[in-house]
Amino acid sequence: MSLERTFVMVKPDGVARGLVGEIICRLERKGLKLLNMRMLTIDEDLAGRHYAEHTDKPFFQELVAFITSGPVVAMEWSGDHAVAVARTLMGVTNPVEAAPGTIRGDFGLVITENIVHGSDSVESAERELGIYFR
């Protein structure tokens, strides 16, 4: 057993479409435990810290513009292999390629508006949880 903590965020499109409850329900039904949650509107400074690894990429400004466009729901989850479990439930980044039954596969259409964000490693989870909850 590998008990982990992970960060999951419902992005502005997911909040606007009323999918917060659905996403929480899927994570809980899988067996993860919700430890912390907050709704906020991300400003440019916070967006820059969240997407720090993408600062030099051509799509950075598009990421920042989208993530600051409306409220998000930031959450801390725990469970056995929580990072991998949450990522599997979300589906691949591009919703067009995401399998049916995943959050992105069921609800997403556009790669830039893909409903949720989830940490991709234990290290990323610690960094992101530190940004939003510590």
PDB file of C-alpha atoms in Angstrom, residues 36-128:
ATOM      1  CA  ASN A  36      -9.247  19.830   1.938  1.00  0.00           C
ATOM      2  CA  MET A  37     -11.213  21.940  -0.543  1.00  0.00           C
ATOM      3  CA  ARG A  38     -11.580  25.599  -1.434  1.00  0.00           C
ATOM      4  CA  MET A  39     -13.180  27.626  -4.182  1.00  0.00           C
ATOM      5  CA  LEU A  40     -11.223  30.606  -5.447  1.00  0.00           C
ATOM      6  CA  THR A  41     -10.564  32.742  -8.477  1.00  0.00           C
ATOM      7  CA  ILE A  42      -6.904  32.463  -9.422  1.00  0.00           C
ATOM      8  CA  ASP A  43      -5.015  35.698 -10.118  1.00  0.00           C
ATOM      9  CA  GLU A  44      -2.102  36.013 -12.550  1.00  0.00           C
ATOM     10  CA  ASP A  45       0.527  35.660  -9.809  1.00  0.00           C
ATOM     11  CA  LEU A  46      -0.959  32.389  -8.542  1.00  0.00           C
ATOM     12  CA  ALA A  47      -1.418  31.148 -12.117  1.00  0.00           C
ATOM     13  CA  GLY A  48       2.260  31.851 -12.792  1.00  0.00           C
ATOM     14  CA  ARG A  49       3.278  29.785  -9.753  1.00  0.00           C
ATOM     15  CA  HIS A  50       0.894  26.975 -10.690  1.00  0.00           C
ATOM     16  CA  TYR A  51       2.171  26.780 -14.293  1.00  0.00           C
ATOM     17  CA  ALA A  52       5.815  27.647 -13.487  1.00  0.00           C
ATOM     18  CA  GLU A  53       7.180  24.728 -15.540  1.00  0.00           C
ATOM     19  CA  HIS A  54       5.435  26.110 -18.651  1.00  0.00           C
ATOM     20  CA  THR A  55       6.633  29.737 -18.406  1.00  0.00           C
ATOM     21  CA  ASP A  56       8.816  29.528 -21.528  1.00  0.00           C
ATOM     22  CA  LYS A  57       6.309  27.613 -23.646  1.00  0.00           C
ATOM     23  CA  PRO A  58       4.256  29.299 -26.387  1.00  0.00           C
ATOM     24  CA  PHE A  59       0.939  28.270 -24.801  1.00  0.00           C
ATOM     25  CA  PHE A  60       1.748  29.744 -21.346  1.00  0.00           C
ATOM     26  CA  GLN A  61      -0.356  32.902 -21.781  1.00  0.00           C
ATOM     27  CA  GLU A  62      -3.305  30.841 -23.014  1.00  0.00           C
ATOM     28  CA  LEU A  63      -3.065  28.660 -19.880  1.00  0.00           C
ATOM     29  CA  VAL A  64      -2.979  31.709 -17.617  1.00  0.00           C
ATOM     30  CA  ALA A  65      -5.870  33.420 -19.429  1.00  0.00           C
ATOM     31  CA  PHE A  66      -8.056  30.336 -19.084  1.00  0.00           C
ATOM     32  CA  ILE A  67      -7.256  29.422 -15.468  1.00  0.00           C
ATOM     33  CA  THR A  68      -7.927  33.022 -14.354  1.00  0.00           C
ATOM     34  CA  SER A  69     -11.206  33.296 -16.322  1.00  0.00           C
ATOM     35  CA  GLY A  70     -13.481  32.126 -13.496  1.00  0.00           C
ATOM     36  CA  PRO A  71     -13.650  30.309 -10.189  1.00  0.00           C
ATOM     37  CA  VAL A  72     -11.920  26.952  -9.648  1.00  0.00           C
ATOM     38  CA  VAL A  73     -12.266  24.325  -6.933  1.00  0.00           C
ATOM     39  CA  ALA A  74      -8.918  23.236  -5.485  1.00  0.00           C
ATOM     40  CA  MET A  75      -8.869  19.946  -3.571  1.00  0.00           C
ATOM     41  CA  GLU A  76      -6.488  17.757  -1.602  1.00  0.00           C
ATOM     42  CA  TRP A  77      -7.155  14.011  -1.814  1.00  0.00           C
ATOM     43  CA  SER A  78      -5.507  11.029  -0.151  1.00  0.00           C
ATOM     44  CA  GLY A  79      -5.490   7.317  -0.728  1.00  0.00           C
ATOM     45  CA  ASP A  80      -3.535   4.341  -1.954  1.00  0.00           C
ATOM     46  CA  HIS A  81      -1.641   5.500  -5.077  1.00  0.00           C
ATOM     47  CA  ALA A  82      -3.777   8.683  -5.062  1.00  0.00           C
ATOM     48  CA  VAL A  83      -1.768  10.435  -7.813  1.00  0.00           C
ATOM     49  CA  ALA A  84      -2.124   7.624 -10.349  1.00  0.00           C
ATOM     50  CA  VAL A  85      -5.717   6.849  -9.365  1.00  0.00           C
ATOM     51  CA  ALA A  86      -6.830  10.475  -9.820  1.00  0.00           C
ATOM     52  CA  ARG A  87      -4.981  10.774 -13.142  1.00  0.00           C
ATOM     53  CA  THR A  88      -6.588   7.582 -14.433  1.00  0.00           C
ATOM     54  CA  LEU A  89     -10.063   8.819 -13.485  1.00  0.00           C
ATOM     55  CA  MET A  90      -9.381  12.118 -15.290  1.00  0.00           C
ATOM     56  CA  GLY A  91      -8.228  10.564 -18.554  1.00  0.00           C
ATOM     57  CA  VAL A  92      -5.540  11.836 -20.902  1.00  0.00           C
ATOM     58  CA  THR A  93      -5.040  15.592 -21.305  1.00  0.00           C
ATOM     59  CA  ASN A  94      -6.656  15.821 -24.746  1.00  0.00           C
ATOM     60  CA  PRO A  95     -10.381  15.105 -24.204  1.00  0.00           C
ATOM     61  CA  VAL A  96     -10.756  13.950 -27.824  1.00  0.00           C
ATOM     62  CA  GLU A  97      -8.346  11.089 -27.035  1.00  0.00           C
ATOM     63  CA  ALA A  98      -9.627  10.421 -23.488  1.00  0.00           C
ATOM     64  CA  ALA A  99     -11.418   7.124 -22.980  1.00  0.00           C
ATOM     65  CA  PRO A 100     -15.156   7.098 -22.356  1.00  0.00           C
ATOM     66  CA  GLY A 101     -15.766   6.677 -18.640  1.00  0.00           C
ATOM     67  CA  THR A 102     -13.035   9.150 -17.701  1.00  0.00           C
ATOM     68  CA  ILE A 103     -13.879  12.707 -16.639  1.00  0.00           C
ATOM     69  CA  ARG A 104     -12.294  14.245 -19.735  1.00  0.00           C
ATOM     70  CA  GLY A 105     -13.625  11.502 -22.003  1.00  0.00           C
ATOM     71  CA  ASP A 106     -17.176  12.039 -20.755  1.00  0.00           C
ATOM     72  CA  PHE A 107     -17.252  15.833 -20.443  1.00  0.00           C
ATOM     73  CA  GLY A 108     -14.410  17.452 -22.429  1.00  0.00           C
ATOM     74  CA  LEU A 109     -14.088  18.559 -26.042  1.00  0.00           C
ATOM     75  CA  VAL A 110     -11.168  21.001 -26.184  1.00  0.00           C
ATOM     76  CA  ILE A 111      -7.614  20.463 -24.899  1.00  0.00           C
ATOM     77  CA  THR A 112      -7.384  23.947 -23.364  1.00  0.00           C
ATOM     78  CA  GLU A 113     -10.709  23.514 -21.533  1.00  0.00           C
ATOM     79  CA  ASN A 114     -10.356  19.985 -20.203  1.00  0.00           C
ATOM     80  CA  ILE A 115     -12.410  20.208 -17.000  1.00  0.00           C
ATOM     81  CA  VAL A 116      -9.809  19.150 -14.409  1.00  0.00           C
ATOM     82  CA  HIS A 117      -6.160  19.369 -13.440  1.00  0.00           C
ATOM     83  CA  GLY A 118      -4.391  16.729 -11.382  1.00  0.00           C
ATOM     84  CA  SER A 119      -0.853  16.385 -10.109  1.00  0.00           C
ATOM     85  CA  ASP A 120       1.278  14.139 -12.321  1.00  0.00           C
ATOM     86  CA  SER A 121       3.645  12.941  -9.576  1.00  0.00           C
ATOM     87  CA  VAL A 122       4.019  12.872  -5.801  1.00  0.00           C
ATOM     88  CA  GLU A 123       6.543  15.726  -6.124  1.00  0.00           C
ATOM     89  CA  SER A 124       4.129  17.838  -8.190  1.00  0.00           C
ATOM     90  CA  ALA A 125       1.381  17.109  -5.680  1.00  0.00           C
ATOM     91  CA  GLU A 126       3.503  18.407  -2.808  1.00  0.00           C
ATOM     92  CA  ARG A 127       4.393  21.548  -4.761  1.00  0.00           C
ATOM     93  CA  GLU A 128       0.792  22.219  -5.825  1.00  0.00           C
TER      94      GLU A 128
END
